[in-house]
mmCIF file of C-alpha atoms in Angstrom:
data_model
loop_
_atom_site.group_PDB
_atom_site.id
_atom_site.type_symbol
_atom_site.label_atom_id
_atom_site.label_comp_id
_atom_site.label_asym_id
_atom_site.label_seq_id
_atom_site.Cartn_x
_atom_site.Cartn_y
_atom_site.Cartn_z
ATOM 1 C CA UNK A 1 -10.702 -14.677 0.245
ATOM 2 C CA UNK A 2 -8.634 -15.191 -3.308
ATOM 3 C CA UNK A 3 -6.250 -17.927 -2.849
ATOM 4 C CA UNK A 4 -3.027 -17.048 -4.590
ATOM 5 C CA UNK A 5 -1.029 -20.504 -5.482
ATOM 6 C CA UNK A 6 2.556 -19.714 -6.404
ATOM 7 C CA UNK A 7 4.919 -22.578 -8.695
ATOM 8 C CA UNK A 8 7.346 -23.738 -8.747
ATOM 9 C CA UNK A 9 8.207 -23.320 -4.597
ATOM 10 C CA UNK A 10 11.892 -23.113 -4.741
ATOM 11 C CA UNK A 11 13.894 -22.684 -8.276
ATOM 12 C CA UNK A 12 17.871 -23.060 -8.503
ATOM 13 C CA UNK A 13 19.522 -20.925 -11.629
ATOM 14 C CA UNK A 14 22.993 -20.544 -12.753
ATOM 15 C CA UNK A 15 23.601 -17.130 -13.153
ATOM 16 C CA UNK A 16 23.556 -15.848 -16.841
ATOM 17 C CA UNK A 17 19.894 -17.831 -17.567
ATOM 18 C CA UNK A 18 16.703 -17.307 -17.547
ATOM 19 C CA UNK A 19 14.428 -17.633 -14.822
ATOM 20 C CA UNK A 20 9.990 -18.131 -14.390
ATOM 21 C CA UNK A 21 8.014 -18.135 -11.404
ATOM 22 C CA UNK A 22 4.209 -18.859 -11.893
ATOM 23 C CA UNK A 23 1.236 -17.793 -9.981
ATOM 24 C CA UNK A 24 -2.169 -18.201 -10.002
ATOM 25 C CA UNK A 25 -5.519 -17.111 -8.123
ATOM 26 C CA UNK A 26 -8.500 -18.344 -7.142
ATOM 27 C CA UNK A 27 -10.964 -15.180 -9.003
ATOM 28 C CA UNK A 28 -9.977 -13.106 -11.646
ATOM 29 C CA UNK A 29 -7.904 -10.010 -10.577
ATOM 30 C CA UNK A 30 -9.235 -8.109 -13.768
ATOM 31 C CA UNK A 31 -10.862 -5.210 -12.808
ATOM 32 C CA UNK A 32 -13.712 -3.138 -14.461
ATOM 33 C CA UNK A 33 -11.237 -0.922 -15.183
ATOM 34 C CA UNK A 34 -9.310 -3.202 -16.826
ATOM 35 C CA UNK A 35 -6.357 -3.306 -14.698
ATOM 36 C CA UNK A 36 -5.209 -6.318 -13.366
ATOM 37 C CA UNK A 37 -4.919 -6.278 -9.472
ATOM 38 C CA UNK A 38 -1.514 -8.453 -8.869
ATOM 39 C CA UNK A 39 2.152 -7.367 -7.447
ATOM 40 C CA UNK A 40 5.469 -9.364 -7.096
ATOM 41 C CA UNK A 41 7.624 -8.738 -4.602
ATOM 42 C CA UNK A 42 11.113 -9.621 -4.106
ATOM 43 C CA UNK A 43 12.512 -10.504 -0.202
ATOM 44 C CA UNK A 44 16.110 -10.589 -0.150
ATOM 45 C CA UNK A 45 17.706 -12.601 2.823
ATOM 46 C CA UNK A 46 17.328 -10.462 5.979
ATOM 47 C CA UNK A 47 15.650 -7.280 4.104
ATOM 48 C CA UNK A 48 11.730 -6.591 4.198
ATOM 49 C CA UNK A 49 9.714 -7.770 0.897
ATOM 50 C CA UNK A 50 10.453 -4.767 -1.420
ATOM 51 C CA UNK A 51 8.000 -4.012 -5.056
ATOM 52 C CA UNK A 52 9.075 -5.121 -8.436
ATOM 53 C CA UNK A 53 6.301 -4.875 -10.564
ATOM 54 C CA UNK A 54 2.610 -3.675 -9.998
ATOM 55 C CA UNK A 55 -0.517 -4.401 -11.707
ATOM 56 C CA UNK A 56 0.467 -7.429 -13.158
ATOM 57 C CA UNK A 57 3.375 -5.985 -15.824
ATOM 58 C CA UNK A 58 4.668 -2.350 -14.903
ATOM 59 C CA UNK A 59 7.937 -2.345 -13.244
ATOM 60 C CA UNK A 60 8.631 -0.273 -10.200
ATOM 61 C CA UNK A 61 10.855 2.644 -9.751
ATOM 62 C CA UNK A 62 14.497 1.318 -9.821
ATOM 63 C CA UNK A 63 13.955 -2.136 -11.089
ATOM 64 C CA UNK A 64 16.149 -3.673 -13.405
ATOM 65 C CA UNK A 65 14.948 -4.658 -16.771
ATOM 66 C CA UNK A 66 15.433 -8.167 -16.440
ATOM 67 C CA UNK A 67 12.155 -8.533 -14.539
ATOM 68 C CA UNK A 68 9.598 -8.878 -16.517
ATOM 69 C CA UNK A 69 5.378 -9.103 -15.316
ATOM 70 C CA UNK A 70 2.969 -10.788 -17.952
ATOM 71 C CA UNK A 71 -0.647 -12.037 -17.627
ATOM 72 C CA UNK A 72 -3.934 -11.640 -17.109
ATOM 73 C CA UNK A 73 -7.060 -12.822 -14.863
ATOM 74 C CA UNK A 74 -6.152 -15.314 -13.100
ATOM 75 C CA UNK A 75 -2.576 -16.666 -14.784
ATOM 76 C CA UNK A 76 0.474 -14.452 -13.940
ATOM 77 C CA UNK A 77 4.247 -15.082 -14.632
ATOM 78 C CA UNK A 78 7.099 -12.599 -13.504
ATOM 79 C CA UNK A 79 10.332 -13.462 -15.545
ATOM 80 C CA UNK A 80 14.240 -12.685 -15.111
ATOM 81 C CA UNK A 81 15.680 -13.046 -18.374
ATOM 82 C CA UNK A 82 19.349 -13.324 -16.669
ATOM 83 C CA UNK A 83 19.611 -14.440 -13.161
ATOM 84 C CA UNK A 84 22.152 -12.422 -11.471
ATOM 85 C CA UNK A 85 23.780 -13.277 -7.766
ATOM 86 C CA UNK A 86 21.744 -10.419 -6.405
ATOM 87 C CA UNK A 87 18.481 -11.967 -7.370
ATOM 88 C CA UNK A 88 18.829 -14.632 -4.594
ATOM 89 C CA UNK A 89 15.760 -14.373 -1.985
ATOM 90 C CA UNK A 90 11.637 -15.485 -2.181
ATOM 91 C CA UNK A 91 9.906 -13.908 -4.311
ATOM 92 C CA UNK A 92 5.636 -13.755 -3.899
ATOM 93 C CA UNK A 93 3.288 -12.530 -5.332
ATOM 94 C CA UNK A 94 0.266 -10.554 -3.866
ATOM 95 C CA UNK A 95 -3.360 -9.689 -5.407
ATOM 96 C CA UNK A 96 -4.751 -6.188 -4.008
ATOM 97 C CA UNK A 97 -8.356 -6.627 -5.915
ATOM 98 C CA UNK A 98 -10.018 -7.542 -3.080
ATOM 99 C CA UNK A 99 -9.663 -5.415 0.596
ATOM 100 C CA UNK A 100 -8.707 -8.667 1.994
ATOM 101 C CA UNK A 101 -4.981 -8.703 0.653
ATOM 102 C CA UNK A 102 -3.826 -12.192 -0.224
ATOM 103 C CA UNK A 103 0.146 -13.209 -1.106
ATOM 104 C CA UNK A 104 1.157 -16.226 -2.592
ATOM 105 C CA UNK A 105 3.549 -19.037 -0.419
ATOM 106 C CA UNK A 106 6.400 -17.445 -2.136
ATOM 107 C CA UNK A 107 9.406 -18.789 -4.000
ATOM 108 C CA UNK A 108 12.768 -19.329 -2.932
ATOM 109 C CA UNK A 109 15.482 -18.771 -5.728
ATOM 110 C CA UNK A 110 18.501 -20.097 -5.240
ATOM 111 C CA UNK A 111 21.702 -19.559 -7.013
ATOM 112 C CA UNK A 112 23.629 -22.297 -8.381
ATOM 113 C CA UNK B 1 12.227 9.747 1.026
ATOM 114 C CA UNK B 2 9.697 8.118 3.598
ATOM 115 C CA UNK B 3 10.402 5.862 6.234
ATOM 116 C CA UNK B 4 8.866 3.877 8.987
ATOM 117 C CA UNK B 5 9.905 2.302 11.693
ATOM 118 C CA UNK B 6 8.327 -0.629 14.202
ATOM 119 C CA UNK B 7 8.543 -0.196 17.509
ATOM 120 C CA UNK B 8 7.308 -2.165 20.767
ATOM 121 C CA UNK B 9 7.961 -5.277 23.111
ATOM 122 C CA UNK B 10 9.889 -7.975 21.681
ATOM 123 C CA UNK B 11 8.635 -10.212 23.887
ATOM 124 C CA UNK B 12 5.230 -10.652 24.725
ATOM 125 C CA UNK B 13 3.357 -13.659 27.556
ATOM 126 C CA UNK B 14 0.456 -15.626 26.017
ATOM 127 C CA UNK B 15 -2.844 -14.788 26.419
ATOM 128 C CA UNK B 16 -1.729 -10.779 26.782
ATOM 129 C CA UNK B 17 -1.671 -8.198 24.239
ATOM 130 C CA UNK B 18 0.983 -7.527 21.752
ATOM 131 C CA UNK B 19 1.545 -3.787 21.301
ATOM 132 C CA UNK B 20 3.055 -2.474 17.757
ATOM 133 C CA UNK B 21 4.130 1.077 16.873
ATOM 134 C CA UNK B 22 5.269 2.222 13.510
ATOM 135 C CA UNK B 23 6.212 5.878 12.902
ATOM 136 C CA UNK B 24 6.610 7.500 9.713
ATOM 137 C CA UNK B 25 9.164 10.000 8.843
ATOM 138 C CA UNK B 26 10.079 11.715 5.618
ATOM 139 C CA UNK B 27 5.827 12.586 4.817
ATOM 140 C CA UNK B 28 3.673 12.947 6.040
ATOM 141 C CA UNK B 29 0.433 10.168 7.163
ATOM 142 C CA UNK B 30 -2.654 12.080 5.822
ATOM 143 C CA UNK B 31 -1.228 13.549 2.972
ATOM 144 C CA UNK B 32 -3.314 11.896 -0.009
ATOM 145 C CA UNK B 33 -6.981 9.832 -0.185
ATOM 146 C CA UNK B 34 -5.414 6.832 -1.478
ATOM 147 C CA UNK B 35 -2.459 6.086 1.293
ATOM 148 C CA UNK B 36 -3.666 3.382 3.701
ATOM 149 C CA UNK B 37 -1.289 2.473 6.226
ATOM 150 C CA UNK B 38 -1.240 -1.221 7.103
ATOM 151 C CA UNK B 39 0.492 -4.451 8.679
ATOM 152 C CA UNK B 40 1.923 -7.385 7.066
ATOM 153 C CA UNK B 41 3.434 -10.273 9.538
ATOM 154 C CA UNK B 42 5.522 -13.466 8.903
ATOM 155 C CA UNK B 43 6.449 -16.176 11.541
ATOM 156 C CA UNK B 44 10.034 -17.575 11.159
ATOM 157 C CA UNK B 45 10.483 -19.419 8.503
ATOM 158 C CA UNK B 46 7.381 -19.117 6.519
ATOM 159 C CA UNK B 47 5.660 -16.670 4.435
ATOM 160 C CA UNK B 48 3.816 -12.966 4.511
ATOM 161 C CA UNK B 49 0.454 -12.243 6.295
ATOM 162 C CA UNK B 50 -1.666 -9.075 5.222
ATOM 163 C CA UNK B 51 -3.194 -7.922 9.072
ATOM 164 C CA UNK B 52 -4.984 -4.878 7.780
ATOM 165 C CA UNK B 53 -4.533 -1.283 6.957
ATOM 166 C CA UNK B 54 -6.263 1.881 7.944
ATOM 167 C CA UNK B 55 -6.799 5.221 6.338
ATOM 168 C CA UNK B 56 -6.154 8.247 8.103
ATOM 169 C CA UNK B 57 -9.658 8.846 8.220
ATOM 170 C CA UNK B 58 -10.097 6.004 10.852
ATOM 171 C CA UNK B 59 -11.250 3.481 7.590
ATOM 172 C CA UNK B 60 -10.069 0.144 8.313
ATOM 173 C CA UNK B 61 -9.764 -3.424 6.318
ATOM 174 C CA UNK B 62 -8.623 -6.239 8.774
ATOM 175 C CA UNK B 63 -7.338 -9.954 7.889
ATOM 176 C CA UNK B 64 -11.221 -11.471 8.763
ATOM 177 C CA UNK B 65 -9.066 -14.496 10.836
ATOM 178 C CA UNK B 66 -7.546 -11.919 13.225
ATOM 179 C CA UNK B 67 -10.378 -9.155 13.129
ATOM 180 C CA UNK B 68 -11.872 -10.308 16.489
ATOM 181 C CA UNK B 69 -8.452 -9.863 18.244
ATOM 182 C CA UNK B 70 -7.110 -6.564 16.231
ATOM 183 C CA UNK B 71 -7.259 -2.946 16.620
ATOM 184 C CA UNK B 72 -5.212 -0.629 14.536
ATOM 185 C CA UNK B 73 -5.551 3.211 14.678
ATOM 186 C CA UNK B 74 -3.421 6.781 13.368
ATOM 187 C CA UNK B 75 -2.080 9.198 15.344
ATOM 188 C CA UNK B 76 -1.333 11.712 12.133
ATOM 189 C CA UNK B 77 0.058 14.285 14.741
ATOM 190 C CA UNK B 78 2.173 12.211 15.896
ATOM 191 C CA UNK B 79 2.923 10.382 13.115
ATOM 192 C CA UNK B 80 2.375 6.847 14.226
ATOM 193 C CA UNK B 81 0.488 4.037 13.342
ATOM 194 C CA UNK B 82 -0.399 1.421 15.957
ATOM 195 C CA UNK B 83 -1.063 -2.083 16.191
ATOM 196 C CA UNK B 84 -2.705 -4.177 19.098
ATOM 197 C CA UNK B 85 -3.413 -7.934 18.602
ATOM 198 C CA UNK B 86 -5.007 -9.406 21.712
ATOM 199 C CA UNK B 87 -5.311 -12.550 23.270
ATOM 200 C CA UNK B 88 -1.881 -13.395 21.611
ATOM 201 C CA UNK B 89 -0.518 -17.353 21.242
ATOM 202 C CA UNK B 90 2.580 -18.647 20.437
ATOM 203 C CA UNK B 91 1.478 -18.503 16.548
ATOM 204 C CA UNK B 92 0.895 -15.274 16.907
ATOM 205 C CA UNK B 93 5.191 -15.084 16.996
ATOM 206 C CA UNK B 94 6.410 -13.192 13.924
ATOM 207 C CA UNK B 95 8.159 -10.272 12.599
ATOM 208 C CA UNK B 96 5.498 -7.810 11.933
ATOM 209 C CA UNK B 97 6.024 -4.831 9.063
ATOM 210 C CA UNK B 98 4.640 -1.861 8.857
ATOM 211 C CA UNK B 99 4.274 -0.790 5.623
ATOM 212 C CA UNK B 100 2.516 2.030 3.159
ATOM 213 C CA UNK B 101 -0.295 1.038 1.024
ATOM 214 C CA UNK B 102 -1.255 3.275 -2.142
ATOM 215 C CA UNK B 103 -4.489 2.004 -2.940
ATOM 216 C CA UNK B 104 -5.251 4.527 -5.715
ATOM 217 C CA UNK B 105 -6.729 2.804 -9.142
ATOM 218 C CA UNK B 106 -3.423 2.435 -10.717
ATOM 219 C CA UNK B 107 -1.741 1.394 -8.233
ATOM 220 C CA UNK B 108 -2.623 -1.467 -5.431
ATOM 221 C CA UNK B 109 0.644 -1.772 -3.898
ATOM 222 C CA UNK B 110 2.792 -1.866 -0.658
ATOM 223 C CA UNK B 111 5.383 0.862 -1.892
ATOM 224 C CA UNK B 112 7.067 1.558 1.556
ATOM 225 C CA UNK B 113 8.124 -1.014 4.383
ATOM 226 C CA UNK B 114 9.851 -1.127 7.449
ATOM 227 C CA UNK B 115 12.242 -2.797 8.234
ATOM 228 C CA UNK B 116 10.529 -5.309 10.825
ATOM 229 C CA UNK B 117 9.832 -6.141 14.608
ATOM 230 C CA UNK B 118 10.253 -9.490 15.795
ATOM 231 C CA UNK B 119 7.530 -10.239 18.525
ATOM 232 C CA UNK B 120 8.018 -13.597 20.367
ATOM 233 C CA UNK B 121 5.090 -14.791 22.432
ATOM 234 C CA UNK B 122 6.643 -17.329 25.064
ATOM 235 C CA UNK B 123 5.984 -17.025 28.987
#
């Protein structure tokens, strides 16, 4: 199974700056179609894990435009570029190359 | 807009079998080749487990480390998809999801969820 490794584990941000979560797998989620197989996904305290962006760097339907996706094989970063009160909850990512679905430990983001 | 919704014992003795329904409303469960209806799981406290997901068509991917103990199937006329995990231990206590997987090529996501059944296993 790909091993998805998430960093940092929990992140505190004053609202107003910038936030970066890192995550990484154990195979390349490239595709032969050149797609890169890797989701985030946002759980907000007591809610069920809900998409923000898909294949690496396409936002989902409704998602602000302060989340950002980037990367590529096996390096992946999903960026807030202003942390907002409603952003508080664990955020993980997930790979979907492989059948066997994989998610990262997740990321707790805290609000100072 | 679709929804689904767990159903089933919230509290289940060792050694039995837990017993998971979710039912879909607002679509429909065989309505495209690329939907794969699945199960994601997280004990208290910690993070999410893929359990599998199965295809209307009776095509299934399971989580290899529960595959012995799992069964999933569709009911499309009744709209349901159902989870049994035998053999059951007190990890086995988690809130389980039910959610939609689109699978198609440009896709490779969990798009719908439920909102969540907690299933304790404690005698």
């Amino acid at each position: 199974d790909i091993v998805m490794t998430q960093s940092p584990l929990s992140l505190s941000v004053t609202p107003g700056e910038p936030a970066s979560i890192s995550c990484r797998s154990s195979q390349s989620l490239l595709n032969s179609y050149g797609y890169n197989y890797l989701d985030w996904y946002l759980q907000k305290p007591g809610q069920s894990p809900q998409l923000l962006i898909y294949l690496g760097s396409n936002r989902a339907s409704g998602v602000a435009d302060r989340f950002s996706g980037s990367g590529s094989g096996t390096d992946f970063t999903l960026k807030i570029s202003r942390v907002e009160a409603e952003d508080v909850g664990v955020y993980y990512c997930m790979q979907a190359l492989q059948t066997t679905i994989t998610f990262g430990q997740g990321t707790r983001l805290e609000i100072k | 807009q679709l929804q689904l919704q767990e159903s089933g014992p919230g509290l289940v003795k060792p050694s039995e079998t837990l017993s998971l329904t979710c039912t879909v409303s607002g679509g429909f469960i065989s309505s495209n080749y690329y939907y794969y209806w699945g199960w994601i799981r997280q004990p208290p406290g910690k993070g999410l487990e893929w359990i599998g997901y199965m295809h209307s068509s009776g095509n299934a991917f399971y989580n290899s480390s529960l595959k012995s103990r799992l069964t999933m199937s569709v009911d499309t006329s009744k709209k349901e998809v159902s989870l049994r995990l035998s053999a059951v231990t007190a990890a086995d206590t988690a809130v389980y999801y039910c959610a939609r997987y689109d699978g198609s090529v440009s896709q490779g996501v969990f798009d719908y969820w439920g909102q969540g059944a907690l299933v304790t296993v404690s005698s």
